[in-house]
PDB file of C-alpha atoms and ligand atoms in Angstrom:
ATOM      1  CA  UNK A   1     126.081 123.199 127.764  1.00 59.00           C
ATOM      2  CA  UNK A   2     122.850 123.041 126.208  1.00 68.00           C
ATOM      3  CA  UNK A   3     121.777 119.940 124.385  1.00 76.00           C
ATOM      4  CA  UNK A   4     118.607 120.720 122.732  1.00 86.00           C
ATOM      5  CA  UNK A   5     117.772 123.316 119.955  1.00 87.00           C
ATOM      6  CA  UNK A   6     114.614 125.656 119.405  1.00 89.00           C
ATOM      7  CA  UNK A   7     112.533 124.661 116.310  1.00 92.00           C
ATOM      8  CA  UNK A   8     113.129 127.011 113.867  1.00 91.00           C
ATOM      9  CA  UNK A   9     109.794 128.793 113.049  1.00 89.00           C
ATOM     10  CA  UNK A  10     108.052 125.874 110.733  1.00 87.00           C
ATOM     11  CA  UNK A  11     109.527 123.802 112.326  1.00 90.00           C
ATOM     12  CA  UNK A  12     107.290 123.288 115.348  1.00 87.00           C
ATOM     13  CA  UNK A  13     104.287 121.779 114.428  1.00 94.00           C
ATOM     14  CA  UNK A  14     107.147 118.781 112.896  1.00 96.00           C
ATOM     15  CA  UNK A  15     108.442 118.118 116.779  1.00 97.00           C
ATOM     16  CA  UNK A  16     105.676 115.288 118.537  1.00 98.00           C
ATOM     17  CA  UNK A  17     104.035 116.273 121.850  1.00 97.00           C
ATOM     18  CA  UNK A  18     107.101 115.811 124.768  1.00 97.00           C
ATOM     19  CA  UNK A  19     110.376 115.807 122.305  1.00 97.00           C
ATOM     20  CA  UNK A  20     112.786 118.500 121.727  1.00 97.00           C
ATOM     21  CA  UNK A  21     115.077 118.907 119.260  1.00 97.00           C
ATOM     22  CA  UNK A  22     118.683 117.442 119.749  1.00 96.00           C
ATOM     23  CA  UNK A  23     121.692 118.847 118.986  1.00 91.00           C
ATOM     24  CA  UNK A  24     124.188 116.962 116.521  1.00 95.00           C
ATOM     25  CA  UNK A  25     122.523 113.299 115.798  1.00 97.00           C
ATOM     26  CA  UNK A  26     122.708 111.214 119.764  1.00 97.00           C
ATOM     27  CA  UNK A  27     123.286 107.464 119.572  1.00 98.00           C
ATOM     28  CA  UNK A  28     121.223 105.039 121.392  1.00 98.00           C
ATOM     29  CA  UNK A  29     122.130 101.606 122.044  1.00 98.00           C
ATOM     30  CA  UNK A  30     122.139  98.833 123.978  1.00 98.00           C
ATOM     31  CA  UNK A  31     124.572  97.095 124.567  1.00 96.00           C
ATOM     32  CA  UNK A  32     127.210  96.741 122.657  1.00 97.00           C
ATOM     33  CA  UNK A  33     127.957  97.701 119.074  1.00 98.00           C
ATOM     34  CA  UNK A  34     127.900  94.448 117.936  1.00 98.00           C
ATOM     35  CA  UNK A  35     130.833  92.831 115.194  1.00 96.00           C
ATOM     36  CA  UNK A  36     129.759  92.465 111.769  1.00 98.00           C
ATOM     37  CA  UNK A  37     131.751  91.314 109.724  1.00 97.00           C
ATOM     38  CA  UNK A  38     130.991  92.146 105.778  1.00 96.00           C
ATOM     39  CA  UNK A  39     132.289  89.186 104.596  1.00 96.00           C
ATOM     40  CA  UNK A  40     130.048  86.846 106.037  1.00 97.00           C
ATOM     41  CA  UNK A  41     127.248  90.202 106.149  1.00 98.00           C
ATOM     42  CA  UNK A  42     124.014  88.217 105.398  1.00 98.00           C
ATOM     43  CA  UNK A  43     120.284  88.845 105.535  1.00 98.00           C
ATOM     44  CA  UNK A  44     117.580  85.847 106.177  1.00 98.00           C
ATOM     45  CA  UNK A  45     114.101  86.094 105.237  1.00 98.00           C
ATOM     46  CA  UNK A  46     111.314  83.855 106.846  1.00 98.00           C
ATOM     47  CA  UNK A  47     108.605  83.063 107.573  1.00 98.00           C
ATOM     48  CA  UNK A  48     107.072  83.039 104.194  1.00 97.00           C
ATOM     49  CA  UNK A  49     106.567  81.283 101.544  1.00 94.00           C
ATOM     50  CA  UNK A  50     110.276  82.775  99.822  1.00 95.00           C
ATOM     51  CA  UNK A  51     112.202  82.153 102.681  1.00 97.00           C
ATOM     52  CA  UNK A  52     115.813  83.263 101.449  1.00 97.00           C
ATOM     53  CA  UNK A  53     118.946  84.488 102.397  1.00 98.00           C
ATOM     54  CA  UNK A  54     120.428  87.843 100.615  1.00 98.00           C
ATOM     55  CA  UNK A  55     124.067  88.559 100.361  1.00 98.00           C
ATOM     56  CA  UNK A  56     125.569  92.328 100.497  1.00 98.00           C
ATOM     57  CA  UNK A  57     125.854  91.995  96.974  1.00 98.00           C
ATOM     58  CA  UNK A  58     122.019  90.876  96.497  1.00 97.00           C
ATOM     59  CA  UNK A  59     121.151  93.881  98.299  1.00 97.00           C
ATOM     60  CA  UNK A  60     122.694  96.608  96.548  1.00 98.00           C
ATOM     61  CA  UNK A  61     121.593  95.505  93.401  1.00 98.00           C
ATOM     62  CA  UNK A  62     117.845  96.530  94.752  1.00 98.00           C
ATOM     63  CA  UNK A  63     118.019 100.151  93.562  1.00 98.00           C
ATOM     64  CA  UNK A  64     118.892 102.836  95.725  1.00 98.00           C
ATOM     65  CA  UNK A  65     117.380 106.555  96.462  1.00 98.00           C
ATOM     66  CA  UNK A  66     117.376 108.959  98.760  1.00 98.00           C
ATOM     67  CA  UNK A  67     115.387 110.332 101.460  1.00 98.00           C
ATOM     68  CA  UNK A  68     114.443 112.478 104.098  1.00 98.00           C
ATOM     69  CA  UNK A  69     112.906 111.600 107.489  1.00 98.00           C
ATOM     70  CA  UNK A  70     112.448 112.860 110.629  1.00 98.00           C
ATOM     71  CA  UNK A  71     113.649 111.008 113.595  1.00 98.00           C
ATOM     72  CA  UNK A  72     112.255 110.446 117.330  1.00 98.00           C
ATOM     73  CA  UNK A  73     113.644 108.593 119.967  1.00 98.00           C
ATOM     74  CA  UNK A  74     111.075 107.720 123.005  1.00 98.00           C
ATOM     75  CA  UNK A  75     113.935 109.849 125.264  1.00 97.00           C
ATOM     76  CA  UNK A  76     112.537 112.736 123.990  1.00 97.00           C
ATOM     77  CA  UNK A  77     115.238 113.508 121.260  1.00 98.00           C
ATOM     78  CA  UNK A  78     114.099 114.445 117.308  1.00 98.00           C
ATOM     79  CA  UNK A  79     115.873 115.079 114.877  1.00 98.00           C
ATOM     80  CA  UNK A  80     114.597 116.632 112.247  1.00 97.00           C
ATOM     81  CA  UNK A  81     115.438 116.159 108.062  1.00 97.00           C
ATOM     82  CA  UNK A  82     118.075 113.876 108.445  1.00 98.00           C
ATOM     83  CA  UNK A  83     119.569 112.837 105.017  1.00 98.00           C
ATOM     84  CA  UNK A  84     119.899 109.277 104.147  1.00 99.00           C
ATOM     85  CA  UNK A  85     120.447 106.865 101.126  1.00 99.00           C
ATOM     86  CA  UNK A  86     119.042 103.874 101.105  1.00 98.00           C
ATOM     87  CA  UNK A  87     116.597 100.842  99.989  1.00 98.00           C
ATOM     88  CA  UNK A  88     112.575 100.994  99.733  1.00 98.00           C
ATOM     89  CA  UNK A  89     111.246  98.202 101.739  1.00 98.00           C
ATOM     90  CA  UNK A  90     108.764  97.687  98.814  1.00 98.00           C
ATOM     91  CA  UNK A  91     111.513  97.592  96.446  1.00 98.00           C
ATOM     92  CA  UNK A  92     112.777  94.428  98.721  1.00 98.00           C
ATOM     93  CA  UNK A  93     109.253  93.368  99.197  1.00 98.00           C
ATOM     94  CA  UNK A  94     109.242  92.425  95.666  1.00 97.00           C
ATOM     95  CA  UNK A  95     110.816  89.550  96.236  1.00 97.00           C
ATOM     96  CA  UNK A  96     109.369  88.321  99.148  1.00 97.00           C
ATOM     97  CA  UNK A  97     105.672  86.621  99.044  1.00 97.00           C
ATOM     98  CA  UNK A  98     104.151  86.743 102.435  1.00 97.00           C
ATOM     99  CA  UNK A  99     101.381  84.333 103.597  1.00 96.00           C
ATOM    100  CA  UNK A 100      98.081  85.451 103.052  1.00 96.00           C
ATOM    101  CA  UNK A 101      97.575  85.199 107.349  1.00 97.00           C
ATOM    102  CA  UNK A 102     101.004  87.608 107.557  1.00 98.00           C
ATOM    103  CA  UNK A 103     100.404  90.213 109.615  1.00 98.00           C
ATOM    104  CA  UNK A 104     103.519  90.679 111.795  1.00 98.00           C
ATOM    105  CA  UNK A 105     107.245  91.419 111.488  1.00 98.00           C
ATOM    106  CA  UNK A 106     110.161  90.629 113.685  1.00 98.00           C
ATOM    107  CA  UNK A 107     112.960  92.828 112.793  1.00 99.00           C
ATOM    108  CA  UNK A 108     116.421  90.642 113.465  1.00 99.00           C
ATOM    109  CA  UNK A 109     119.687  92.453 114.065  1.00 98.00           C
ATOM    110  CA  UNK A 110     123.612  91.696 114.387  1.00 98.00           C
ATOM    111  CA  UNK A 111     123.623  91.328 118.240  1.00 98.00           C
ATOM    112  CA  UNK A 112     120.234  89.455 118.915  1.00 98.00           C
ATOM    113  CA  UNK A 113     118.704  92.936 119.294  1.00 98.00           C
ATOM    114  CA  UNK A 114     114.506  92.913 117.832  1.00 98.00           C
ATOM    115  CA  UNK A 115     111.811  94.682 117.033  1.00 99.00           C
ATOM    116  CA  UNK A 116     107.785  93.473 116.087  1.00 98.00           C
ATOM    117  CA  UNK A 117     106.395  95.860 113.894  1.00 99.00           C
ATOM    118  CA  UNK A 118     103.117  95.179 112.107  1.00 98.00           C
ATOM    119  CA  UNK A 119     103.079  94.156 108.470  1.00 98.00           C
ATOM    120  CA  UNK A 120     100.668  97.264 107.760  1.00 98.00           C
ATOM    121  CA  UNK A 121     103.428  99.715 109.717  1.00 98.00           C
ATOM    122  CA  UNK A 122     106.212  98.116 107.856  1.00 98.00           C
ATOM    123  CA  UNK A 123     105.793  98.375 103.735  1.00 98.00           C
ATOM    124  CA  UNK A 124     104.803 101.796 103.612  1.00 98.00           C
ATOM    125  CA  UNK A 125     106.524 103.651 100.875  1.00 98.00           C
ATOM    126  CA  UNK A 126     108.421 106.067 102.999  1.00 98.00           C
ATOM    127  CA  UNK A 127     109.935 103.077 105.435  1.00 98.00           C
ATOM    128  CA  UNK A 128     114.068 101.733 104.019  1.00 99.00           C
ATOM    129  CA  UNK A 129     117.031 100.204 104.616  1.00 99.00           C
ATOM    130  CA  UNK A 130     119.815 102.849 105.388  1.00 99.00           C
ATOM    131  CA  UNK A 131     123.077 102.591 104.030  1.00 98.00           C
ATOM    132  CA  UNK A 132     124.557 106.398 104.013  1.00 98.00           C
ATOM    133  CA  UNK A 133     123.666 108.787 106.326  1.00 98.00           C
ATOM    134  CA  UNK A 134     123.970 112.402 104.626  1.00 98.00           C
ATOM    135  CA  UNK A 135     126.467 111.446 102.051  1.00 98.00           C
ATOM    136  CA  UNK A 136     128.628 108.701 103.943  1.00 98.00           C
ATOM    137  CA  UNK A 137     129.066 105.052 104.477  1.00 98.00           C
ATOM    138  CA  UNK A 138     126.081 104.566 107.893  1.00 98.00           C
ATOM    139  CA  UNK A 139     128.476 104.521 110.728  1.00 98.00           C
ATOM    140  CA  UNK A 140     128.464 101.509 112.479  1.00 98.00           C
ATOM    141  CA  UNK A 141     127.240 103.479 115.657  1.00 98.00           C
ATOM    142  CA  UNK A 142     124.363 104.428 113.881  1.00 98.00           C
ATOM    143  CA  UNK A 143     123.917 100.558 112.536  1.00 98.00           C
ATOM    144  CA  UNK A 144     126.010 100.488 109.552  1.00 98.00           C
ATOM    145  CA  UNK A 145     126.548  98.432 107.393  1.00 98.00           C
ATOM    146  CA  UNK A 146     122.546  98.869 107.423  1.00 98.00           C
ATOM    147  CA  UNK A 147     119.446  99.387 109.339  1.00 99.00           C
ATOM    148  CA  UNK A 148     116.000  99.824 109.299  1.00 99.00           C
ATOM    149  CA  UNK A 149     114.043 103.535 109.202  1.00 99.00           C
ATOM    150  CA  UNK A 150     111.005 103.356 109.866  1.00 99.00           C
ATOM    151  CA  UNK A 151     109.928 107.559 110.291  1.00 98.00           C
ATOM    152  CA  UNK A 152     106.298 107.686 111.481  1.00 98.00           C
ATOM    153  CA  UNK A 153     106.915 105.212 114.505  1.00 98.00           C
ATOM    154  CA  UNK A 154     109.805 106.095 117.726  1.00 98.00           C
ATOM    155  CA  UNK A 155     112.900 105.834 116.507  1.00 98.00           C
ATOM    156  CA  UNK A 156     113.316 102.216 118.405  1.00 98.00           C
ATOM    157  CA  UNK A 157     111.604 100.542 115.399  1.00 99.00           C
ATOM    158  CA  UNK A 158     114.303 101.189 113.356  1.00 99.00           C
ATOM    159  CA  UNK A 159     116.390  98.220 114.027  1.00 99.00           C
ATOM    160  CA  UNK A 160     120.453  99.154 113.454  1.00 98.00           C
ATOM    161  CA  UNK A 161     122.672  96.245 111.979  1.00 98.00           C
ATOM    162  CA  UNK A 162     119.652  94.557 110.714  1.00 99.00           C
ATOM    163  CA  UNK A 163     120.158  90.887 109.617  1.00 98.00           C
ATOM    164  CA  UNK A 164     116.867  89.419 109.332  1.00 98.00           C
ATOM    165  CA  UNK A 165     112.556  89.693 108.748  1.00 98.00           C
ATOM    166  CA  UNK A 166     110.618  86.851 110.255  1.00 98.00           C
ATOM    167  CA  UNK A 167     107.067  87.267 109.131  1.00 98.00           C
ATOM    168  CA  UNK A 168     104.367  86.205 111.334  1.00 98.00           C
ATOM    169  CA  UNK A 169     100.772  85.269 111.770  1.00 98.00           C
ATOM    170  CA  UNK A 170     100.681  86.200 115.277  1.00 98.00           C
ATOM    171  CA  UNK A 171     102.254  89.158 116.619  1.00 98.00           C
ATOM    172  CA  UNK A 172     105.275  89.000 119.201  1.00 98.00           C
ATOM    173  CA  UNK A 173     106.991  91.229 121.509  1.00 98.00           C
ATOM    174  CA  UNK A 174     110.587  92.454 120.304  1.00 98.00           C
ATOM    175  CA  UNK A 175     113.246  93.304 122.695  1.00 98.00           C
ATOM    176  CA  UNK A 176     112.140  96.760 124.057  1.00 98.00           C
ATOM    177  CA  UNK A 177     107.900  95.610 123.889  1.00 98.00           C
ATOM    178  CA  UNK A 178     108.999  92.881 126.253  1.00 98.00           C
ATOM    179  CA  UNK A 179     110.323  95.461 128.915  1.00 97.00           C
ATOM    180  CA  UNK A 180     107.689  97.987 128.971  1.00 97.00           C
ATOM    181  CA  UNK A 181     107.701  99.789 125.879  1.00 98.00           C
ATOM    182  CA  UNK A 182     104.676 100.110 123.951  1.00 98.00           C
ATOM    183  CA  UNK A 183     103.684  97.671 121.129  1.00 98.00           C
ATOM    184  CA  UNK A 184     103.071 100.103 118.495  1.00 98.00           C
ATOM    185  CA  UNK A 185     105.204 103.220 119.265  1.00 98.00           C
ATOM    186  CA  UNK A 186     103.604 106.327 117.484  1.00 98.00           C
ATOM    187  CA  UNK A 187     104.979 109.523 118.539  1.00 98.00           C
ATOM    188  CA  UNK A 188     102.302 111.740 117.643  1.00 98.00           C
ATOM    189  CA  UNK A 189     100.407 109.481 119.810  1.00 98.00           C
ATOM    190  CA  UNK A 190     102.900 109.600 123.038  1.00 98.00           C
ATOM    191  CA  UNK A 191     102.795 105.618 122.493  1.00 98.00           C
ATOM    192  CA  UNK A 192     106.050 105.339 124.688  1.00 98.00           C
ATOM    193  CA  UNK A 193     105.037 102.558 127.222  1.00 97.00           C
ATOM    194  CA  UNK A 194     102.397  99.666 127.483  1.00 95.00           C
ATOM    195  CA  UNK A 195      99.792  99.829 129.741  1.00 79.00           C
ATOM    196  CA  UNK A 196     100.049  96.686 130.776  1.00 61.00           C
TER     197      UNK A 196
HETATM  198  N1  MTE B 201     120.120  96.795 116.918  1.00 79.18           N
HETATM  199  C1  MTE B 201     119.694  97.875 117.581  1.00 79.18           C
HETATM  200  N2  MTE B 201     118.895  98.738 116.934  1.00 79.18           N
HETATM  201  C2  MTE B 201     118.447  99.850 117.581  1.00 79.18           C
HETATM  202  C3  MTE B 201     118.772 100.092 118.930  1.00 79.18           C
HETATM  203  C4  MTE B 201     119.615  99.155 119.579  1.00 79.18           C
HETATM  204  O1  MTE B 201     119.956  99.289 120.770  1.00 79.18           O
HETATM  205  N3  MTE B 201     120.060  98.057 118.864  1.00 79.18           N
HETATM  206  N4  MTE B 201     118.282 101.205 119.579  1.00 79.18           N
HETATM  207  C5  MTE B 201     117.061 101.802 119.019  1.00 79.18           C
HETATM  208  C6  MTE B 201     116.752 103.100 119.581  1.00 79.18           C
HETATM  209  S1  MTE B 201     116.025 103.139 121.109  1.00 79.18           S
HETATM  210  C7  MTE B 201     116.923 104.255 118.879  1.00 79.18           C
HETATM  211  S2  MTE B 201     116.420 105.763 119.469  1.00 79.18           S
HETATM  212  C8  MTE B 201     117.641 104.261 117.587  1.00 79.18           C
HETATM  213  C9  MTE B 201     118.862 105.132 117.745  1.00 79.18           C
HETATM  214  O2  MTE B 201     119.551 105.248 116.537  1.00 79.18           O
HETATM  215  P1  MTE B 201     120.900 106.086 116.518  1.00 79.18           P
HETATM  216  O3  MTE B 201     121.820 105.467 117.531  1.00 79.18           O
HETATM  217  O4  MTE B 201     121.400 106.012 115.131  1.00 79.18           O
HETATM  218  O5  MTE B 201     120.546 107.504 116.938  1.00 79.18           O
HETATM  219  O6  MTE B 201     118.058 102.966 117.180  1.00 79.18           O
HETATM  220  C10 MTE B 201     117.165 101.927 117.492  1.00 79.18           C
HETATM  221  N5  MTE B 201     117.659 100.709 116.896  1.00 79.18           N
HETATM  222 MO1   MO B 202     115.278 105.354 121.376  1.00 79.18          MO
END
């Protein structure tokens, strides 16, 4: 059985130093898939000044586009060009007013999974929220009703069933940074574990 796929010529200089290509679209998660149930689905905001909480409803009236991105787990999976449909974060970030001394987010999820991300990492124009993956409702395996993509950082960053952003002044370790993943996570890099 083979697993992995050449890159396609073009398509090599697009794979990050250790990863090969994977076959299909792997899922990768710990744990459990966790229940969410959309008619309680909410999303809290905190840690700023506009702490609020969103309903489904709130969300999807943000306005929705789609996009390309490539994808790399710290396994040593891409996948290349996947299709999805989704939410700017800077469309959401509209709403929110962060503290001047912001500089962190903590990425919450259904299933007490998290994520720290820096504030600088996270509203980038190419970073969303997912909600169809090439065409179709985000299966909940890969964190529907919605997650997080964030492209330019391993794939871990992109928190699945996201329910939450906690802005902070300080940063602090999400799940996988607190058991020996690196803080930052850049693939180019090879930022897969911390030093420490
Ligand atoms: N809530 C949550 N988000 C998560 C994870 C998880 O276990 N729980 N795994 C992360 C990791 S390590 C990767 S590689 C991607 C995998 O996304 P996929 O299962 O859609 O391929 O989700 C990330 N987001
Ligand atoms: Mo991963």
């Amino acid at each position: 059985m083979k697993f992995f796929q050449k890159p396609s010529p073009g398509e090599e200089d697009r794979v990050p130093p250790g990863q090969h290509l994977a076959k299909g679209f792997p899922v990768l998660t710990y744990g459990e898939i966790p229940q969410v149930n959309m008619d309680t689905w909410e999303f809290r905001v905190w840690g700023c000044a506009t702490a609020k909480t969103l309903s489904w409803d709130d969300f999807m009236a943000l306005p929705q586009q789609e996009f390309t991105a490539d994808f790399h787990c710290v396994t040593r999976w891409s996948k290349l060009d996947v299709k999805w449909t989704g939410i700017k974060i800077t469309d959401l970030m509209k709403l929110i007013e962060v503290e001047p001394q912001a500089a962190y987010v903590m990425e919450h999820c259904y299933g007490g999974y998290t994520t720290n991300i820096s504030l600088e990492d996270f509203v980038r124009e190419e970073n969303f929220f997912a909600v169809k993956l090439f065409g179709e409702p985000l299966p909940e395996k890969h964190g529907g009703p919605m997650r997080l993509i964030v492209p330019h950082l391993y794939a871990w960053k992109s928190a699945k069933w996201i329910n939450g952003l906690e802005f902070l002044e300080e940063d602090e370790p999400g799940f996988w940074e607190r058991n020996g993943y690196h803080n930052r996570g850049e693939p180019w890099a090879q930022e897969r574990y911390s030093s420490l």
